[in-house]
PDB file of C-alpha atoms in Angstrom:
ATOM      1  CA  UNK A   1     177.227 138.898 -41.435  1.00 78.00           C
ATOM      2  CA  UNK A   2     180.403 137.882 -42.556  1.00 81.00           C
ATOM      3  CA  UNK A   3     181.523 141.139 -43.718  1.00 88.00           C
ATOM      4  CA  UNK A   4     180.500 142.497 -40.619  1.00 89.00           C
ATOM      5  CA  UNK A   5     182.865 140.754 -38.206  1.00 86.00           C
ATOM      6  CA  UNK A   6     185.787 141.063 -40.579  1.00 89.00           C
ATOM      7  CA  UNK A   7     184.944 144.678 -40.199  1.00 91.00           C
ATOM      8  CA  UNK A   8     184.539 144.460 -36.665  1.00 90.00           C
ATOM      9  CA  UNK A   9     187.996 142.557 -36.666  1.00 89.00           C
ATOM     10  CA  UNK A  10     189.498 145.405 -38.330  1.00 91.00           C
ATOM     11  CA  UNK A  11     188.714 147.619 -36.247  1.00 92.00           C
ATOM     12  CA  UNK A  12     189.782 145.740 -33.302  1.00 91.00           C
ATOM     13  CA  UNK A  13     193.430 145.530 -34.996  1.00 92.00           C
ATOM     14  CA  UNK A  14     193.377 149.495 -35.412  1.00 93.00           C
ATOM     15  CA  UNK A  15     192.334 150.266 -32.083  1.00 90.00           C
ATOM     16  CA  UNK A  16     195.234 147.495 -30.851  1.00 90.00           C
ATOM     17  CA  UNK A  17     197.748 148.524 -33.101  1.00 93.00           C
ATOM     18  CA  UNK A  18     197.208 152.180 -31.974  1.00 90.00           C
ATOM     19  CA  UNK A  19     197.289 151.333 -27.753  1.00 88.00           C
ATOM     20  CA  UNK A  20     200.055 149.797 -28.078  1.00 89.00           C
ATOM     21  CA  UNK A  21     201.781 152.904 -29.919  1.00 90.00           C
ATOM     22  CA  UNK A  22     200.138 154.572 -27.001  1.00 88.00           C
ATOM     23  CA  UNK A  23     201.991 152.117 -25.015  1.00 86.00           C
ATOM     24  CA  UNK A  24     205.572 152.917 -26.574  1.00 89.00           C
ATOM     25  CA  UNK A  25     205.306 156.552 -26.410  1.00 88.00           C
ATOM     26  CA  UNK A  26     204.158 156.561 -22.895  1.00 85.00           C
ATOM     27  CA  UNK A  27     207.244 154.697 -21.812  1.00 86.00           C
ATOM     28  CA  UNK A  28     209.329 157.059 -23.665  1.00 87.00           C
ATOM     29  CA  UNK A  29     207.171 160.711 -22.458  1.00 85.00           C
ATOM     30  CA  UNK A  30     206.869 159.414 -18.549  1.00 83.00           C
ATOM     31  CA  UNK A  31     209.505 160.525 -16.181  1.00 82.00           C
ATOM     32  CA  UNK A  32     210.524 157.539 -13.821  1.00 84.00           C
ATOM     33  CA  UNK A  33     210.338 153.485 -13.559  1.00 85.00           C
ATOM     34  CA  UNK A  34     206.977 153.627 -11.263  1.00 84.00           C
ATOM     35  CA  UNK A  35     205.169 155.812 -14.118  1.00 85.00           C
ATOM     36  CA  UNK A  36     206.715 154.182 -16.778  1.00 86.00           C
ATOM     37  CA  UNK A  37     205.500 151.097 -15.827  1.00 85.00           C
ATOM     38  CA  UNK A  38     201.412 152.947 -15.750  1.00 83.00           C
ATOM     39  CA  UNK A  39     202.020 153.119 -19.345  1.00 82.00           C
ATOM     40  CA  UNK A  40     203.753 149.820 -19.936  1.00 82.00           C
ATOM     41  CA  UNK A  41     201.224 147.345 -17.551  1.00 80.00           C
ATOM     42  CA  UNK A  42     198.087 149.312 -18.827  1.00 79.00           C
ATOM     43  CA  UNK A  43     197.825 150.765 -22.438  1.00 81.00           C
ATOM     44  CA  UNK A  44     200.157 148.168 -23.751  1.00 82.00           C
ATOM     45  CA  UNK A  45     197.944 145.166 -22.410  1.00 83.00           C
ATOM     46  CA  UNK A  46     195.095 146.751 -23.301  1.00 83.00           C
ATOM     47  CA  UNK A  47     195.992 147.074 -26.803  1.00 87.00           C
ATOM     48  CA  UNK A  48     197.117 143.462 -26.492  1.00 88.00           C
ATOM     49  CA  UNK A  49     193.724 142.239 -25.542  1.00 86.00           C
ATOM     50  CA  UNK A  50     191.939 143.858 -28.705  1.00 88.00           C
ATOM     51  CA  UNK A  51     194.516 142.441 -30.667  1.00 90.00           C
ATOM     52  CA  UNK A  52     193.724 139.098 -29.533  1.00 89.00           C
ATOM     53  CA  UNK A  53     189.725 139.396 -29.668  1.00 88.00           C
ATOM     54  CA  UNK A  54     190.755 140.402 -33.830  1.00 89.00           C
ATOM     55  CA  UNK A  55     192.570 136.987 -33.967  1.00 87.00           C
ATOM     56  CA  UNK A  56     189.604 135.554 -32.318  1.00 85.00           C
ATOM     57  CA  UNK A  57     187.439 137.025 -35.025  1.00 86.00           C
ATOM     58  CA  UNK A  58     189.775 135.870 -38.046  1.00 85.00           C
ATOM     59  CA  UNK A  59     191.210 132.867 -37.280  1.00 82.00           C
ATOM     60  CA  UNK A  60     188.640 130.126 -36.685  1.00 74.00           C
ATOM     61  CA  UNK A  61     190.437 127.770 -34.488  1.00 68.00           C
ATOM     62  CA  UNK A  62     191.437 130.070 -31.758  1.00 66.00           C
ATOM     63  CA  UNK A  63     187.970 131.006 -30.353  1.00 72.00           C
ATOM     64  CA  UNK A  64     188.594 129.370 -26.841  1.00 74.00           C
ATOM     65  CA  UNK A  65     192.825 129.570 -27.088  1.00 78.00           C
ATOM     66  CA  UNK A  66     192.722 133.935 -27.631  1.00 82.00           C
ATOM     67  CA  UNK A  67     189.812 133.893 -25.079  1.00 81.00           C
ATOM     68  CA  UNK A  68     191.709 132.275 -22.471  1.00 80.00           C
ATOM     69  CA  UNK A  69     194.924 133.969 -23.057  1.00 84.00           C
ATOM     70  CA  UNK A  70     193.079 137.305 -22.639  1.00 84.00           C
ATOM     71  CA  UNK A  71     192.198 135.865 -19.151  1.00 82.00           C
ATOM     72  CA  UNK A  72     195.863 135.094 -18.503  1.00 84.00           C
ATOM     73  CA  UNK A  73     197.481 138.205 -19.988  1.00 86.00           C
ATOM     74  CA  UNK A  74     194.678 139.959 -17.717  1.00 82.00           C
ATOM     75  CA  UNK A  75     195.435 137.498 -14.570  1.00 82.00           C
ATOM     76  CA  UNK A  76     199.287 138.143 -14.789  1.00 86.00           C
ATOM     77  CA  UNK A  77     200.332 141.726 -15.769  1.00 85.00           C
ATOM     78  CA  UNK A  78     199.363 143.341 -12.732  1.00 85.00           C
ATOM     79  CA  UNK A  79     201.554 140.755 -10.700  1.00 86.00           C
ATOM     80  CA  UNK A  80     203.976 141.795 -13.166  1.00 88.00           C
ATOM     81  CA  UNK A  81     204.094 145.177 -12.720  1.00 87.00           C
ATOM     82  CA  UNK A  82     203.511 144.813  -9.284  1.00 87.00           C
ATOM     83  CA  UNK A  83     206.770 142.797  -8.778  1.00 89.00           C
ATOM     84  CA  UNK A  84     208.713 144.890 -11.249  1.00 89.00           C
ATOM     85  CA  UNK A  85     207.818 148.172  -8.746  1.00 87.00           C
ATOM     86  CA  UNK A  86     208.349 146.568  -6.074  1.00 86.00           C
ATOM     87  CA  UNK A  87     211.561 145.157  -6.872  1.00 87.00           C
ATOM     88  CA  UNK A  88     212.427 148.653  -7.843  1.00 86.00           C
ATOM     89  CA  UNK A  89     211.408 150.632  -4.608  1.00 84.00           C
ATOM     90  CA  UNK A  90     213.769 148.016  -2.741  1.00 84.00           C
ATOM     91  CA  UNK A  91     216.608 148.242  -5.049  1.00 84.00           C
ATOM     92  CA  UNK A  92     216.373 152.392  -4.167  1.00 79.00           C
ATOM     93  CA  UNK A  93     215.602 153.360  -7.645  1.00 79.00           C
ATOM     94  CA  UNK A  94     214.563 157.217  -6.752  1.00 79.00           C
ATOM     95  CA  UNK A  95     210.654 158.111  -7.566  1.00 78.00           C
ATOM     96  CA  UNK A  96     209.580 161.613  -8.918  1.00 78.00           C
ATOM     97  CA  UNK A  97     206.567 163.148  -6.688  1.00 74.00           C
ATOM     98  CA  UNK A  98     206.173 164.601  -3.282  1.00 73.00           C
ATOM     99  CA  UNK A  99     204.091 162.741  -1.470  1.00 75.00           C
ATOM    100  CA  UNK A 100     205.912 159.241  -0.383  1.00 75.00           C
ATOM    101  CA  UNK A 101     203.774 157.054   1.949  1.00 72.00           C
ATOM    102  CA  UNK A 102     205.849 154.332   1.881  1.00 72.00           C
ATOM    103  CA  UNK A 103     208.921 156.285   2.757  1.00 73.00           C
ATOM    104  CA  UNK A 104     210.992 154.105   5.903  1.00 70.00           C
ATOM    105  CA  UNK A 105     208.566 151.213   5.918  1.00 69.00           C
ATOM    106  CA  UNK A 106     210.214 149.154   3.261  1.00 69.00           C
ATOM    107  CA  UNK A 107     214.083 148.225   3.512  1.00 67.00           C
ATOM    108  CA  UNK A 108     215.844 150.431   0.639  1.00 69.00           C
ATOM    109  CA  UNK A 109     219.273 150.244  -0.809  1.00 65.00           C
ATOM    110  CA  UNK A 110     220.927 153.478  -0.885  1.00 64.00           C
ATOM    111  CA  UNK A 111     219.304 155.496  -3.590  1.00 59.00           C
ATOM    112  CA  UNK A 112     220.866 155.867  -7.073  1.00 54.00           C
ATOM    113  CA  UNK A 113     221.230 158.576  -9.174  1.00 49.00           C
TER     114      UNK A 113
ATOM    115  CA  UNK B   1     193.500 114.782  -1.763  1.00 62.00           C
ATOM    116  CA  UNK B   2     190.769 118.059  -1.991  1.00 68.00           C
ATOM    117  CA  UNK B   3     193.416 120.417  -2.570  1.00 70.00           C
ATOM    118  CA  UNK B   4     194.888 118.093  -5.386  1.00 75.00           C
ATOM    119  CA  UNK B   5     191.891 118.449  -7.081  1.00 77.00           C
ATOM    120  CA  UNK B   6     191.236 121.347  -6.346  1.00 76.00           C
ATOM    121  CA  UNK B   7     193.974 122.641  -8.662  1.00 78.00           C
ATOM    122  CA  UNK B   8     193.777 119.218 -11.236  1.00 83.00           C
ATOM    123  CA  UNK B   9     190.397 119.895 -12.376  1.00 85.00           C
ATOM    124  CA  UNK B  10     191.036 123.040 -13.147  1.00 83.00           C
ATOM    125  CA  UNK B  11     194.205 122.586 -15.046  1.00 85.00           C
ATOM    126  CA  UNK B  12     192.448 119.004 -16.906  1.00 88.00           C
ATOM    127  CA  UNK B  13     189.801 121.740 -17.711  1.00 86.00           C
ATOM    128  CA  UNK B  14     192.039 124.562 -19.272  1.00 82.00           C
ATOM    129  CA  UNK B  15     194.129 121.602 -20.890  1.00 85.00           C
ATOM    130  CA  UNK B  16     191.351 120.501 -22.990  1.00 84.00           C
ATOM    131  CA  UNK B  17     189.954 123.941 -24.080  1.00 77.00           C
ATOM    132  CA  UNK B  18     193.233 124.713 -25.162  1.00 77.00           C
ATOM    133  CA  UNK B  19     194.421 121.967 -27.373  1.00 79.00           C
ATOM    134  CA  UNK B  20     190.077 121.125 -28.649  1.00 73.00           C
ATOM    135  CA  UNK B  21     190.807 117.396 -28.998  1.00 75.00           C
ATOM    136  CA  UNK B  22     188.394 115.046 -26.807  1.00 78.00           C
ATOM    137  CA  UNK B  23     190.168 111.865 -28.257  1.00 85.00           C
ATOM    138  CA  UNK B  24     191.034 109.312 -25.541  1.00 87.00           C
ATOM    139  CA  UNK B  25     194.895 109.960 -25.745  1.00 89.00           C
ATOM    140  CA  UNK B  26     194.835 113.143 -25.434  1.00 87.00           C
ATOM    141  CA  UNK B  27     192.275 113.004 -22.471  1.00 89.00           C
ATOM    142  CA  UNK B  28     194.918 110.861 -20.594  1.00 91.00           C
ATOM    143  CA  UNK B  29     197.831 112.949 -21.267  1.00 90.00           C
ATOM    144  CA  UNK B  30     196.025 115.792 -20.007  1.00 89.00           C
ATOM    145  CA  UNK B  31     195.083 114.348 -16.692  1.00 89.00           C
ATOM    146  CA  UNK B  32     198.633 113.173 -16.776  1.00 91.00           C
ATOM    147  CA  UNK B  33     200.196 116.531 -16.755  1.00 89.00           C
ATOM    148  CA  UNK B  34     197.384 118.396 -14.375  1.00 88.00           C
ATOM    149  CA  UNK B  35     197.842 115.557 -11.690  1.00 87.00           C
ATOM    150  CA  UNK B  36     201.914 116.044 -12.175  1.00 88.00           C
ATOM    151  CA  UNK B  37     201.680 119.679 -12.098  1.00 85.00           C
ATOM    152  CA  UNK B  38     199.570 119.431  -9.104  1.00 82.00           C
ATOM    153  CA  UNK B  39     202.333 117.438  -7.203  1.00 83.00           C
ATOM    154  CA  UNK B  40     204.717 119.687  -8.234  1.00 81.00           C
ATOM    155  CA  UNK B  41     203.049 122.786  -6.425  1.00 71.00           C
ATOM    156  CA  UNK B  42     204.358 124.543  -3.187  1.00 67.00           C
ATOM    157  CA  UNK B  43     202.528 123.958   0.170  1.00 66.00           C
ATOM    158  CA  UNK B  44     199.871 126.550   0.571  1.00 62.00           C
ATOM    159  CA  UNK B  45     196.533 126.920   2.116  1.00 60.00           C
ATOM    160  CA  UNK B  46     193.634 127.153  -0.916  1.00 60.00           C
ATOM    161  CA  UNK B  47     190.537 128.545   0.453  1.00 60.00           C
ATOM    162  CA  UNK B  48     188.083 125.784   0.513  1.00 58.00           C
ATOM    163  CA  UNK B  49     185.374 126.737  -0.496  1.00 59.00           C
ATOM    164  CA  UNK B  50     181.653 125.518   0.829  1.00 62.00           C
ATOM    165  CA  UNK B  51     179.348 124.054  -1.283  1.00 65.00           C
ATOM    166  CA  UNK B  52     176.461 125.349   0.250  1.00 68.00           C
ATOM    167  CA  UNK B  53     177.224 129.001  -0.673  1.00 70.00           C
ATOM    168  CA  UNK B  54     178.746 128.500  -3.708  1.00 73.00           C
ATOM    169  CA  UNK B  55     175.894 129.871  -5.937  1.00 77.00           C
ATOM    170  CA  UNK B  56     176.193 133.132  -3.694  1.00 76.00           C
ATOM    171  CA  UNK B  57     180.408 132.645  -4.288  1.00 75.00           C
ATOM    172  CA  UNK B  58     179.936 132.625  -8.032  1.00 78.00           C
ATOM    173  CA  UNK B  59     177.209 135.608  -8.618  1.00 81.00           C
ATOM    174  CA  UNK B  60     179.849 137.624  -6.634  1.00 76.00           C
ATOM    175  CA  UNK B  61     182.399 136.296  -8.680  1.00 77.00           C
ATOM    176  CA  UNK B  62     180.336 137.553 -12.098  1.00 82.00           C
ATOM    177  CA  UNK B  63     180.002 140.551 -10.684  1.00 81.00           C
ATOM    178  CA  UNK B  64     183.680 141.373  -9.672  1.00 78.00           C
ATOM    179  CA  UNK B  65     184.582 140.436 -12.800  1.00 78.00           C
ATOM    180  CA  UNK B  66     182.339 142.667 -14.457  1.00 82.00           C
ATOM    181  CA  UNK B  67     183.657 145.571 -12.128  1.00 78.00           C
ATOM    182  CA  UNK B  68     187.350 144.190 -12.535  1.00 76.00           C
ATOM    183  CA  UNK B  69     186.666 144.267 -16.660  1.00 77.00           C
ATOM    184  CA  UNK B  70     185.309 148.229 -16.534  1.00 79.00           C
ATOM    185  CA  UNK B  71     188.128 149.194 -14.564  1.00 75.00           C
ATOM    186  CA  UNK B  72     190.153 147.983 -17.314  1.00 76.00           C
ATOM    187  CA  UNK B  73     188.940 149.467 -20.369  1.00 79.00           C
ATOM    188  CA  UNK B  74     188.220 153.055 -18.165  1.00 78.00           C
ATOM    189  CA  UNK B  75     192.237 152.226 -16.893  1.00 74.00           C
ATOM    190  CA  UNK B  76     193.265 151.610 -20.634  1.00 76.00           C
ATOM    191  CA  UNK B  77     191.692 154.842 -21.871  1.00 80.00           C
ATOM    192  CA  UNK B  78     192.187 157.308 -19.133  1.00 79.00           C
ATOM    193  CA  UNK B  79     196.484 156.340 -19.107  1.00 79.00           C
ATOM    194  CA  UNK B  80     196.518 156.257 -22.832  1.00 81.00           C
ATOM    195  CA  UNK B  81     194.923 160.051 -22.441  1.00 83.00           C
ATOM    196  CA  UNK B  82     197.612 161.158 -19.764  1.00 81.00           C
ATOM    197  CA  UNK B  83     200.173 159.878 -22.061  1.00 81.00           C
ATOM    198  CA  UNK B  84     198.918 161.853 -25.208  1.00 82.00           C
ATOM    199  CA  UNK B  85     198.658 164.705 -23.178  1.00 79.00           C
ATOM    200  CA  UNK B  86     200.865 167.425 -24.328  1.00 79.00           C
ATOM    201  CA  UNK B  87     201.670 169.288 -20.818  1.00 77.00           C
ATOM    202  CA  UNK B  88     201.367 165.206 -19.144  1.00 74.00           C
ATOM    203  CA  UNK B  89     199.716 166.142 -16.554  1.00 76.00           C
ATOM    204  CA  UNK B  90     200.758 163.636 -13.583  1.00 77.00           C
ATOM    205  CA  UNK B  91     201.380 164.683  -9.813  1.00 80.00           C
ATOM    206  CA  UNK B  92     203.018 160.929  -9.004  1.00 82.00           C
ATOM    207  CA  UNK B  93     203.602 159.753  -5.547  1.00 81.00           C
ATOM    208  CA  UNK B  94     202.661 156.768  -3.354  1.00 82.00           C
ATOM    209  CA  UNK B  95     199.841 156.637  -1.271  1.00 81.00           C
ATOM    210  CA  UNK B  96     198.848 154.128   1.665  1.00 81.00           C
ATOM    211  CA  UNK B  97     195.571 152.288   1.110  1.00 79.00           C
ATOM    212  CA  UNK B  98     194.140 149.936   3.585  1.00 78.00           C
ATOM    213  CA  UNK B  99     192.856 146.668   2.393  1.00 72.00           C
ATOM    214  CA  UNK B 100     190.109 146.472   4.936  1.00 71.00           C
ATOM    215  CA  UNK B 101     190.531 142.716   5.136  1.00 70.00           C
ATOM    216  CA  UNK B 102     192.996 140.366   6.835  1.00 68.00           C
ATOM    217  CA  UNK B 103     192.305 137.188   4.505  1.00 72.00           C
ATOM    218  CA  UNK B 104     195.708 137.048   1.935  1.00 74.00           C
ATOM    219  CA  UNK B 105     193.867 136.303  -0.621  1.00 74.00           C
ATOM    220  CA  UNK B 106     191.115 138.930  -0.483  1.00 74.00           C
ATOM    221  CA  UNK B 107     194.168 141.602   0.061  1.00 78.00           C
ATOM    222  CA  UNK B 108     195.934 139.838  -2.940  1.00 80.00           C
ATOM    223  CA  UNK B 109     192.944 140.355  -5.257  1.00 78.00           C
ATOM    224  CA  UNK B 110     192.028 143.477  -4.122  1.00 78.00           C
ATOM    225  CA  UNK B 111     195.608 144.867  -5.089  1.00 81.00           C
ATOM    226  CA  UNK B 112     194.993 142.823  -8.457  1.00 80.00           C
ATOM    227  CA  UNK B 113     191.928 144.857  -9.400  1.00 78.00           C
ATOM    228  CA  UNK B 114     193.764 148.391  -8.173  1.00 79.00           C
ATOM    229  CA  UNK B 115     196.547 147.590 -10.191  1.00 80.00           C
ATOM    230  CA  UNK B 116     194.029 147.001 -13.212  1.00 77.00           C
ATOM    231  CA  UNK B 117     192.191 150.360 -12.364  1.00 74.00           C
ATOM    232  CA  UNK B 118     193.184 153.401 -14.101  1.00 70.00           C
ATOM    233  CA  UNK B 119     196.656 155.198 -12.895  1.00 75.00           C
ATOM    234  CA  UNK B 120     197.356 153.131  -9.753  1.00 79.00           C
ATOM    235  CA  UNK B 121     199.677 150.428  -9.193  1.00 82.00           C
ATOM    236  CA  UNK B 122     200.271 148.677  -5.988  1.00 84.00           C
ATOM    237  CA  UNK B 123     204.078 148.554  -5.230  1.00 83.00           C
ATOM    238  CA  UNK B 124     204.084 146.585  -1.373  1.00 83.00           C
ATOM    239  CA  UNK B 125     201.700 145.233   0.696  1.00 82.00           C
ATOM    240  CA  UNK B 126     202.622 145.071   4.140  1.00 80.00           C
ATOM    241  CA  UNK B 127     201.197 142.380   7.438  1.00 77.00           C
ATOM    242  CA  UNK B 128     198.328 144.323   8.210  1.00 76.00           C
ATOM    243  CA  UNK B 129     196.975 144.205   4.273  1.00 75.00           C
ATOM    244  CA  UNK B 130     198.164 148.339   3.864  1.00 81.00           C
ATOM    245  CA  UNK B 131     198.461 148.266   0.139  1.00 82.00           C
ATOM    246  CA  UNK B 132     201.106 151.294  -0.680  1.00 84.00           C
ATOM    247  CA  UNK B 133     200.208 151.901  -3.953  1.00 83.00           C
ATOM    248  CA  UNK B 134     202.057 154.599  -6.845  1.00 84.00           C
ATOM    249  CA  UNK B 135     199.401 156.910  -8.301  1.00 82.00           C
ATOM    250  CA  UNK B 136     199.910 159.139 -11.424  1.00 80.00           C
ATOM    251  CA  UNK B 137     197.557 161.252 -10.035  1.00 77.00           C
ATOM    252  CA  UNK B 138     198.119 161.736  -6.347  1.00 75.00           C
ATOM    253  CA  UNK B 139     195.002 164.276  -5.435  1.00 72.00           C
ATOM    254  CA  UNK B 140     192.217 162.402  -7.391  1.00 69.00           C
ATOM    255  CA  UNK B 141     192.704 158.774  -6.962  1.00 67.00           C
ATOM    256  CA  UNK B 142     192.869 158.737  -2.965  1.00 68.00           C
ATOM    257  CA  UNK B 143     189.203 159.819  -2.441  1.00 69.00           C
ATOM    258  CA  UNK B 144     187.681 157.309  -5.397  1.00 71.00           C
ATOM    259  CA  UNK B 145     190.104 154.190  -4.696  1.00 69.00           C
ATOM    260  CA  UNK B 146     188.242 154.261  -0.831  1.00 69.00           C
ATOM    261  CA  UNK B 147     184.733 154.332  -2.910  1.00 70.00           C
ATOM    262  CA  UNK B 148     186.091 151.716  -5.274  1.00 71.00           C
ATOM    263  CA  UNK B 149     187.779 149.910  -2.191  1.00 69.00           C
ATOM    264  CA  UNK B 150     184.613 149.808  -0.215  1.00 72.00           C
ATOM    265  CA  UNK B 151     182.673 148.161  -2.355  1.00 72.00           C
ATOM    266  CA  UNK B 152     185.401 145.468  -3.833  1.00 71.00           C
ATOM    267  CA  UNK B 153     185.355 144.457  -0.232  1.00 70.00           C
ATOM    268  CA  UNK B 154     181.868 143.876  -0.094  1.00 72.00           C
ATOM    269  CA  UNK B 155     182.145 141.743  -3.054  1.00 71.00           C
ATOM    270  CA  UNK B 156     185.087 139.873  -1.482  1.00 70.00           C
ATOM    271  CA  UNK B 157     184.132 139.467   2.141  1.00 68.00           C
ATOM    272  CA  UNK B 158     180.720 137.756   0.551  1.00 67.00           C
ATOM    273  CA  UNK B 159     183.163 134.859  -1.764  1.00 66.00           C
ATOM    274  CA  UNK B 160     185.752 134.263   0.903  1.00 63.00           C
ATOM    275  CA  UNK B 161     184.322 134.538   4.656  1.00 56.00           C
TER     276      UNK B 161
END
């Protein structure tokens, strides 16, 4: 049983290790903030949350501590990105793409190169 | 006084699990800091919930969470696939997505769980809860965010009407 969940652990700390690479390269491959931030809010949190169910796993104490901060880091990095985008669109940092819905609806700074 | 408690208890609650100590001291210093914290809040209107319908308010809340926590992982996988991609093949742009409730909150969480789901991020929200979110993929997520949106505000309408 043991062995088991330290295997199980391991695994967990590949799989994190590896989205958050994902994470990295994503920000470096994607062309503007707003996609940029896809890769940043999503891959890198995910990896983030197997990391923490592996520390879960391992370290004995932290059952309800990892458990709860996976409910936090889920509860908050939306909002962050969210605010980060937003905060971006109004500041009039241009956005690669065609289609623009939001396009006069939102009071934008003039845009920058 | 409700609303106090309302966020105390669960603050007290989230205090304890995360330092594990039950011992009398540390009970009061916990209900020291959630009652302080609670003063310290801004002004705003908490739903208050009815205790009659609260067993219906917390099955929908197990289920959204179990639709909020699939939308992650397919999210997490489908991005991390896009970015590994070696032509990356995004069409980005900003599409307007309407809420299909008035209540803040519901239009709060419903641009939570779109901002969870895979390639979509929700950038403003505007008075009449018209969620302008940035897709990486322009052509496929408008059609399966209304699906999705449909039924999160099924789910929603049921915990806060």
């Amino acid at each position: 049983m043991e062995i088991i969940l330290q295997l199980v652990a391991f695994l967990l700390l590949v799989l994190g290790t590896l989205l958050s690479i994902i994470g990295v390269i994503g920000f470096i491959r994607l062309p503007d903030v707003y996609t940029r931030l896809h890769a940043t809010g999503k891959v890198s949190v995910f990896g983030l949350v197997f990391l923490l169910l592996a520390a879960d796993i391992l370290t004995p104490l932290a059952t309800w501590k990892a458990l709860l901060l996976i409910f936090f880091v889920l509860a908050a990095s939306p909002a962050v990105s969210h605010a980060i985008s937003s905060a971006a669109y109004r500041v009039g940092i241009p956005l690669v793409g065609k289609r623009d819905d939001l396009k006069g609806k939102m009071e934008r700074g003039k845009e920058k190169e | 006084m409700s609303q106090m408690l309302q966020v105390s208890v669960p603050l007290f609650i989230v205090y304890l699990a995360l330092t594990g100590n039950v011992e009398p001291s540390n009970l009061v210093i916990g209900a020291l800091i959630a009652v302080g914290v609670s003063l310290l809040r801004p002004k705003m209107d908490l739903p208050l919930i009815n205790p009659k319908r609260l067993p219906q308010f917390l099955w929908a809340g197990i289920r959204y969470i179990f639709i909020v926590a699939g939308d992650v992982i397919r999210g997490g996988i489908s991005t991390a696939r896009i970015v590994l991609d070696p032509k990356l093949p995004i069409n980005p742009g900003i599409i307007a997505i309407p809420s299909g409730t008035r209540s803040e909150l519901g239009t709060a969480l419903s641009a939570h769980s779109i901002s969870l789901s895979p390639g979509e991020m929700v950038v403003a929200i505007d008075d009449d809860g018209v969620m302008y979110t940035h897709c990486l993929n322009v052509d496929g997520s408008e059609r399966m965010i209304a699906n999705a949106q449909s039924l999160r505000k099924n789910l929603l309408s049921r915990m806060f009407e």
